[in-house]
Coordinates of C-alpha atoms and ligand atoms in Angstrom, one line a residue:
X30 CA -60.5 -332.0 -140.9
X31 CA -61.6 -333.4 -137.5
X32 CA -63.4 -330.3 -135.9
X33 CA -64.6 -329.6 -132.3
X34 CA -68.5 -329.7 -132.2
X35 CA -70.8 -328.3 -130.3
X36 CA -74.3 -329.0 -129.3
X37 CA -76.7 -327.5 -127.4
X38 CA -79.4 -328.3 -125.0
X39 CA -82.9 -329.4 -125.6
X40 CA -85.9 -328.5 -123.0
X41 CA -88.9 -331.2 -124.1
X42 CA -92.0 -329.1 -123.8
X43 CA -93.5 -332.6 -124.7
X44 CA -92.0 -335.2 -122.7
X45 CA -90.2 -338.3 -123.0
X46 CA -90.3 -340.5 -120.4
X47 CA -90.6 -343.7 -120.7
X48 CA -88.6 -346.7 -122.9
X49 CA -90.0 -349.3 -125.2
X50 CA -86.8 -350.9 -125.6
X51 CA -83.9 -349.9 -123.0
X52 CA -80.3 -350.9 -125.2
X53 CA -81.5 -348.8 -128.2
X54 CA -83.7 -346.2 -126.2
X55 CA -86.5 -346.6 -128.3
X56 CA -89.3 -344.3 -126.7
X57 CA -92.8 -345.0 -125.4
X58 CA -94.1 -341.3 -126.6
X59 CA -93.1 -339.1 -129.2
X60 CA -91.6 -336.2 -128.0
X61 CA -91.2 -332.1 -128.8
X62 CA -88.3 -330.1 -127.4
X63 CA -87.2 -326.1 -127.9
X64 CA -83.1 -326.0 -128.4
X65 CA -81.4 -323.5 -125.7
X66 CA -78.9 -320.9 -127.1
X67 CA -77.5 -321.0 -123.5
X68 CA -76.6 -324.2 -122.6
X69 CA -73.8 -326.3 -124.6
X70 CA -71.2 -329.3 -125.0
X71 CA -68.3 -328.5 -127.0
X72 CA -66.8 -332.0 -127.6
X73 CA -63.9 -332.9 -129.8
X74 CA -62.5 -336.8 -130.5
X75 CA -59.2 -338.1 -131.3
X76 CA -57.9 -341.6 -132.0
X77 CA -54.8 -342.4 -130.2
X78 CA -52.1 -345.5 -129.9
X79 CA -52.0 -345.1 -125.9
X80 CA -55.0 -345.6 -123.4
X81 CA -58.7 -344.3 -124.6
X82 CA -59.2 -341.4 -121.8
X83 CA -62.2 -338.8 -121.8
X84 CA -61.7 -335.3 -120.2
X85 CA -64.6 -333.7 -118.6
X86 CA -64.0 -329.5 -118.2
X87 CA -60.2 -330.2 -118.5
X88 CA -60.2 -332.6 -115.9
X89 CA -59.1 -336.6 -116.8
X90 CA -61.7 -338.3 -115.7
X91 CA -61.5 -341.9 -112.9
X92 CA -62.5 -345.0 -114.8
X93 CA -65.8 -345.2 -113.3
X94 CA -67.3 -342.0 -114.8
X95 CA -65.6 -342.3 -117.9
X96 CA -67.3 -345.8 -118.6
X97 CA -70.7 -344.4 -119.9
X98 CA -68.6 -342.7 -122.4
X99 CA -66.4 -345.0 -123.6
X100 CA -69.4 -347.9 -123.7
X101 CA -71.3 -345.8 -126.2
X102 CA -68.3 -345.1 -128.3
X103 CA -67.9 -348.8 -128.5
X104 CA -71.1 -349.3 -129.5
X105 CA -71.2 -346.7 -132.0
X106 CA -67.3 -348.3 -133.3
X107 CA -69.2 -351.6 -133.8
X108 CA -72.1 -350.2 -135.7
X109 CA -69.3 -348.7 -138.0
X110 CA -66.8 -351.5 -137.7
X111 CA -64.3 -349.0 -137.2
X112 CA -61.4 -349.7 -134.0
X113 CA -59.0 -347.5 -132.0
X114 CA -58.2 -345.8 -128.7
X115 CA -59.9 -342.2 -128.2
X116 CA -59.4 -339.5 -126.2
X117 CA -62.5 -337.4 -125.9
X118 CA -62.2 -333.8 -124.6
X119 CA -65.5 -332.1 -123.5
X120 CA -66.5 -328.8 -122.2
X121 CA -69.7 -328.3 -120.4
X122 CA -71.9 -325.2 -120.3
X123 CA -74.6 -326.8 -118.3
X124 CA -74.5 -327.9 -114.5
X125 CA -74.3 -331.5 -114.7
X126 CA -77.5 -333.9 -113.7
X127 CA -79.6 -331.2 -112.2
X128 CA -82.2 -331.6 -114.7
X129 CA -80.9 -328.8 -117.1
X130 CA -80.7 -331.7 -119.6
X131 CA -77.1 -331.9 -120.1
X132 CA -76.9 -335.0 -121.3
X133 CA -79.1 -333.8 -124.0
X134 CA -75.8 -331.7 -125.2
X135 CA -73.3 -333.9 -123.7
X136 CA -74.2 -337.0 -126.3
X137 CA -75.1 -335.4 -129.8
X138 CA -72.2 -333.6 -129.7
X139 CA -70.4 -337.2 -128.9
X140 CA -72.8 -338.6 -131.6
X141 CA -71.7 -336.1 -133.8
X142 CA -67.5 -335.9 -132.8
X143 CA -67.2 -339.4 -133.4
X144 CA -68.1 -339.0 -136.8
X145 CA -66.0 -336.0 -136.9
X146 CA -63.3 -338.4 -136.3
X147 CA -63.3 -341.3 -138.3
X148 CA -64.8 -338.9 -141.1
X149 CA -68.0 -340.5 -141.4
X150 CA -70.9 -338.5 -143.5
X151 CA -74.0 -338.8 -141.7
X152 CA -77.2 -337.4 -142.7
X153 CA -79.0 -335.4 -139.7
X154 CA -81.7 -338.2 -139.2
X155 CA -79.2 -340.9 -138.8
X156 CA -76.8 -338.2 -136.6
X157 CA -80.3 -338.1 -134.4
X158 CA -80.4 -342.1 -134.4
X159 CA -76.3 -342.5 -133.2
X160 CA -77.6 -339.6 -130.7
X161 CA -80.6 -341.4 -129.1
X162 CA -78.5 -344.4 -128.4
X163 CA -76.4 -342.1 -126.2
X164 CA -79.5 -340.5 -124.0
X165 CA -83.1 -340.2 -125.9
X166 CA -83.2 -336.3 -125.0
X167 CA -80.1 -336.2 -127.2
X168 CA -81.5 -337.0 -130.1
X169 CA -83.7 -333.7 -130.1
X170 CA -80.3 -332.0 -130.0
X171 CA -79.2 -332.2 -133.5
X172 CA -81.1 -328.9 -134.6
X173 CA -82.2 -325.9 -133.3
X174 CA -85.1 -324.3 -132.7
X175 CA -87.7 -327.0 -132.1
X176 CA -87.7 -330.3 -133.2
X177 CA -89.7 -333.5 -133.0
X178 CA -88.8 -337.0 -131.9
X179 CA -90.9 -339.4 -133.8
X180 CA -91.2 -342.8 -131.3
X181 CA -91.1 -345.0 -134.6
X182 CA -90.8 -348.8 -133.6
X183 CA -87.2 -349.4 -134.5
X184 CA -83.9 -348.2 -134.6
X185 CA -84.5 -347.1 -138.1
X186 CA -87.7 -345.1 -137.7
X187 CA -86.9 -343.7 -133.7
X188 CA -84.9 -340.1 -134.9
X189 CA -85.7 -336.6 -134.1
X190 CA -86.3 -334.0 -137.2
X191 CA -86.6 -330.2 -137.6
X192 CA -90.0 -328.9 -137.0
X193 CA -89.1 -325.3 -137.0
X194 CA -85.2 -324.1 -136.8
X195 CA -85.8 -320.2 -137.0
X196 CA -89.3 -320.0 -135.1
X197 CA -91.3 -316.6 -135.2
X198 CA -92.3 -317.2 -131.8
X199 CA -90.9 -314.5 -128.6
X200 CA -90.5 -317.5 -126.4
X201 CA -87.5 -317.2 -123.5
X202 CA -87.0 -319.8 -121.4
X203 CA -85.6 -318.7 -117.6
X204 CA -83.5 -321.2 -116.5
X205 CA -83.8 -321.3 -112.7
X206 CA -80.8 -322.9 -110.3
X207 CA -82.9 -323.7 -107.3
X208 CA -80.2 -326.6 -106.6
X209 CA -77.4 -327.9 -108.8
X210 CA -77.2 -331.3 -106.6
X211 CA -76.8 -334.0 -108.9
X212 CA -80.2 -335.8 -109.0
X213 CA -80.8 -338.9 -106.8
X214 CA -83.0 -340.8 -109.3
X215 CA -81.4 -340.9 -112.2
X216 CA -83.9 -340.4 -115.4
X217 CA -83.3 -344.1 -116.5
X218 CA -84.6 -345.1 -113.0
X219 CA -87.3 -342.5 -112.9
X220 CA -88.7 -344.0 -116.5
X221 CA -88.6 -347.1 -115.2
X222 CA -90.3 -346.6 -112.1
X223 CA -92.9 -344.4 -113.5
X224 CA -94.6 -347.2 -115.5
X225 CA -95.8 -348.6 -112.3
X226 CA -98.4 -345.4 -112.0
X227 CA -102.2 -346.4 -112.7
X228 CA -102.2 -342.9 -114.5
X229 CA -98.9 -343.7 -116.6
X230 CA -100.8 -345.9 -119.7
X231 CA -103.5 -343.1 -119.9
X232 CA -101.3 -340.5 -120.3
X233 CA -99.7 -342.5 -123.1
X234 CA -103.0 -342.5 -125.1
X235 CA -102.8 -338.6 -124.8
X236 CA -99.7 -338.3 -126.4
X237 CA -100.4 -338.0 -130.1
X238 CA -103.1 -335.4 -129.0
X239 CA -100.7 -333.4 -126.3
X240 CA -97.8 -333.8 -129.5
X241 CA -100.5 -332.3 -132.0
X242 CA -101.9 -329.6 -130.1
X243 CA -98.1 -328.4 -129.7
X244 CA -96.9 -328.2 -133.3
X245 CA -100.2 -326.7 -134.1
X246 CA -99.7 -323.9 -131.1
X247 CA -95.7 -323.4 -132.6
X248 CA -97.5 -323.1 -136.2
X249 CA -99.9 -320.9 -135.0
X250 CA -97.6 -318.7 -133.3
X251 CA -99.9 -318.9 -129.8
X252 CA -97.6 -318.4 -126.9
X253 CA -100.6 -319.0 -124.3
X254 CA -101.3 -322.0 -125.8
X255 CA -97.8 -323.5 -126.3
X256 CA -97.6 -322.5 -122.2
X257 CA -100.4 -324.3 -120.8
X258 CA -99.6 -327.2 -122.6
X259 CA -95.9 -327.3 -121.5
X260 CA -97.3 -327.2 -118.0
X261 CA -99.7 -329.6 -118.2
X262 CA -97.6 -332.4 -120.1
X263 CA -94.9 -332.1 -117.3
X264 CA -97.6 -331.8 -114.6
X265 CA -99.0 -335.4 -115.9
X266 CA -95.2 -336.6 -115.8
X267 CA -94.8 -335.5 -112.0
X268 CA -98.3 -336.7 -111.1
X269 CA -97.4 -339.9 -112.6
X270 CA -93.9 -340.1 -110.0
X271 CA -96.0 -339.2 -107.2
X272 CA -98.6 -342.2 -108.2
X273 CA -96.1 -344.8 -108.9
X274 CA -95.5 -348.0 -106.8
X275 CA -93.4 -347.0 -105.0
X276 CA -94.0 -343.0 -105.3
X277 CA -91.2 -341.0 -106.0
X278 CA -90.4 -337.2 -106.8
X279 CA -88.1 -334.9 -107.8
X280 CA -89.4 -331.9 -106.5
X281 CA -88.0 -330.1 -103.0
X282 CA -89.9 -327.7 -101.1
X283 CA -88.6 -324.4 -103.8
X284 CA -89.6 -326.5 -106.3
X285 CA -93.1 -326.2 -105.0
X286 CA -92.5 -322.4 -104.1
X287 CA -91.6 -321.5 -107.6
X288 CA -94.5 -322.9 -109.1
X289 CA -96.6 -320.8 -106.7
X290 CA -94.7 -318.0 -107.6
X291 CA -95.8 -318.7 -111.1
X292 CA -99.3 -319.2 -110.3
X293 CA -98.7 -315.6 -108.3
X294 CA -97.0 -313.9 -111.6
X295 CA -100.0 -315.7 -113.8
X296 CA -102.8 -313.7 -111.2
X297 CA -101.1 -310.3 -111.7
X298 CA -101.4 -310.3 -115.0
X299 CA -97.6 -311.5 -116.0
X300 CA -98.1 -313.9 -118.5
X301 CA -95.7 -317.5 -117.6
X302 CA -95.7 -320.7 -117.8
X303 CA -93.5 -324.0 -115.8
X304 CA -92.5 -327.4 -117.0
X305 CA -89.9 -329.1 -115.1
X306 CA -87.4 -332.2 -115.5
X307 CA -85.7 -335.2 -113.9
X308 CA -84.7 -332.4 -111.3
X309 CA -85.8 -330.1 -109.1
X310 CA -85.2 -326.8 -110.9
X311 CA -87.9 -324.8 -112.9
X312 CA -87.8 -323.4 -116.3
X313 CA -89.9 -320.8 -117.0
X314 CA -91.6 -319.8 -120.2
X315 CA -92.3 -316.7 -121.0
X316 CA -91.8 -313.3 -123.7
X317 CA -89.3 -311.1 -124.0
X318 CA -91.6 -308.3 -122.6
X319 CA -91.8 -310.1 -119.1
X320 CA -88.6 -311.2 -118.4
X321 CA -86.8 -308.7 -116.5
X322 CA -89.5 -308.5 -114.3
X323 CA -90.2 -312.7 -113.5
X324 CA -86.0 -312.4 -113.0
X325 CA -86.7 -310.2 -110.5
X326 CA -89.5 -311.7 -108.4
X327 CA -87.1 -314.7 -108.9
X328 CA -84.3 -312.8 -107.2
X329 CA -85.9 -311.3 -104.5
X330 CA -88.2 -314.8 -103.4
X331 CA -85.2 -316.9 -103.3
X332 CA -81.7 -316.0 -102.0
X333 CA -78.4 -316.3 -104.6
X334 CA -80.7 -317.7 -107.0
X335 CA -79.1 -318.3 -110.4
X336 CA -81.3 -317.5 -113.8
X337 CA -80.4 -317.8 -116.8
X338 CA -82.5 -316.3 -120.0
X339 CA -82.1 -318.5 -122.7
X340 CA -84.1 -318.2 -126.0
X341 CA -83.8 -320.3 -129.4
X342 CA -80.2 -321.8 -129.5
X343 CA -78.8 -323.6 -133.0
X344 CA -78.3 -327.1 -134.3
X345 CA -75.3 -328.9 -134.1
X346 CA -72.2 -326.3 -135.2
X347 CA -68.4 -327.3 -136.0
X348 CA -66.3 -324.8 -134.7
X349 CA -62.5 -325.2 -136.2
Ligands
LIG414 O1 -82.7 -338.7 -122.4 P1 -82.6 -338.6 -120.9 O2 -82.2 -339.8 -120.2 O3 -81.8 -337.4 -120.5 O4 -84.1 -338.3 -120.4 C1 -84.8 -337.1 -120.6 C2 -85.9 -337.0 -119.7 C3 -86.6 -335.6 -119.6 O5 -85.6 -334.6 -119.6 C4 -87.3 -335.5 -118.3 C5 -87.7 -335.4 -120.7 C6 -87.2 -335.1 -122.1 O6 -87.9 -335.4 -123.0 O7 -86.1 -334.5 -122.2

């Protein structure tokens, strides 16, 4: 039966930014993400004889921003050699292109409706491939808890696995609204651009180092140390925006006020950590212990503020 999936979002506590090949979205770094339980696409596909037509949150949606959609269904129909108008129907719970990652979501449960639909049996690695065509970050997205994105070096070897889908670990992550503006440098552009940064190819040598450390600090159950390294790795992948040619950022003045909050929460003893996206909002890391009271510095620093607590969400999940 062709069921409505859903998938959820992936934070990269390792990042990925940067292609080695831009059609396939083959990666320049490995990358490691923690699945949200909050955050999630619920997607479901059907062929039909009229016009192919893809509804975002109910809504039909204009030609224009239906076309990134319908070109990676037809890519994904030629790799298949399968035909036929679709209608796609999609749910988001995720503020669109604010750097929550909902394209993360957005395309493995696509990845994974399409296959739905012209009942194709995929294993998880080669759901993860389909995925990464769609938007690297979705290829993460396939399981929950946290998972790994190999790089590899072609389409066959670039897929995400499971490192851990039930970790031990308290680890919340605060999802924090500064600003749901869509973003003005789209992440495509902001990979692209970034490689012109002196710092970019020496932070690519760190990567098999920054990836190790981090499966070792999720094996070894160390909070702290799965924290600082978060921070760091996205610290070296803004540093690298600010120092490319031309510079670029995606942080706004409370971007910069919640990371001294952080640094003001860290002093008193209240144990957090940042990393931050192709956006200007913060997550924070952090245990369950803390989290009522970072929500509430949170609230009372910045007006209307929105939070959300998210913790470990699952892999993808059929739900009729
Ligand atoms: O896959 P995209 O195009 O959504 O790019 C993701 C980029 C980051 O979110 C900044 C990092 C990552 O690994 O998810």
């Amino acid at each position: 039966m062709n069921k409505t999936v859903r998938a959820h979002t992936n934070i990269a506590l390792i990042k990925y930014w940067g292609k080695a090949d831009a059609q396939l979205r083959l990666p320049l770094m490995s990358s490691l993400s923690m699945t949200l339980d909050a955050f999630y696409t619920d997607t479901k596909i059907e062929k039909v004889t009229g016009p192919s037509q893809f509804y975002l949150n109910n809504e039909q949606q204009s030609a224009a921003a239906s076309q990134r959609v319908f070109t990676y269904l037809k890519k994904l129909q030629d790799r298949f050699q399968v035909t036929g108008n679709l209608i796609v129907k999609s749910i988001n719970h995720v503020p669109t292109s604010a750097g929550l990652a909902s394209s993360s979501s957005a395309f493995a449960a696509l990845a994974a409706a399409f296959c739905q639909c012209y009942e194709l049996e995929v294993t998880p690695e080669e759901l993860s491939r389909l995925a990464r065509i769609g938007s690297g970050s979705a290829s993460r997205s396939i399981y929950g808890g946290f998972a790994v994105w190999q790089k590899g070096d072609s389409d066959q070897t670039s897929y995400a696995y499971a490192l851990d889908e039930k970790p031990a670990m308290d680890l919340h992550l605060l999802a924090v609204e500064l600003n749901t503006k869509q973003k003005k440098i789209s992440s495509t552009h902001g990979m692209k651009d970034a490689q012109s940064s002196p710092f970019f190819k020496p932070w690519l040598k760190r990567n098999d180092l920054e990836l190790n450390e981090m499966i070792q600090a999720i094996k070894d159950n160390n909070f702290t140390a799965l924290g600082q390294l978060a921070e760091l790795n996205a610290n070296e992948m803004h540093a690298i925006n600010l120092t490319a040619q031309p510079e670029f950022t995606y942080f706004e003045p409370q971007t910069i006020q919640a990371i001294k909050l952080v640094e003001q929460l860290r002093a008193e003893g209240i144990e957090c950590y940042y990393t931050i996206d192709a956006g200007p909002n913060i997550k924070v890391l952090c245990q369950l212990r803390n989290s009522k009271e970072i929500i509430q510095r949170f609230s009372s620093e910045f007006n209307n503020v929105k939070i959300v607590n998210a913790s470990f969400g699952p892999g993808i999940t059929y739900l009729d």
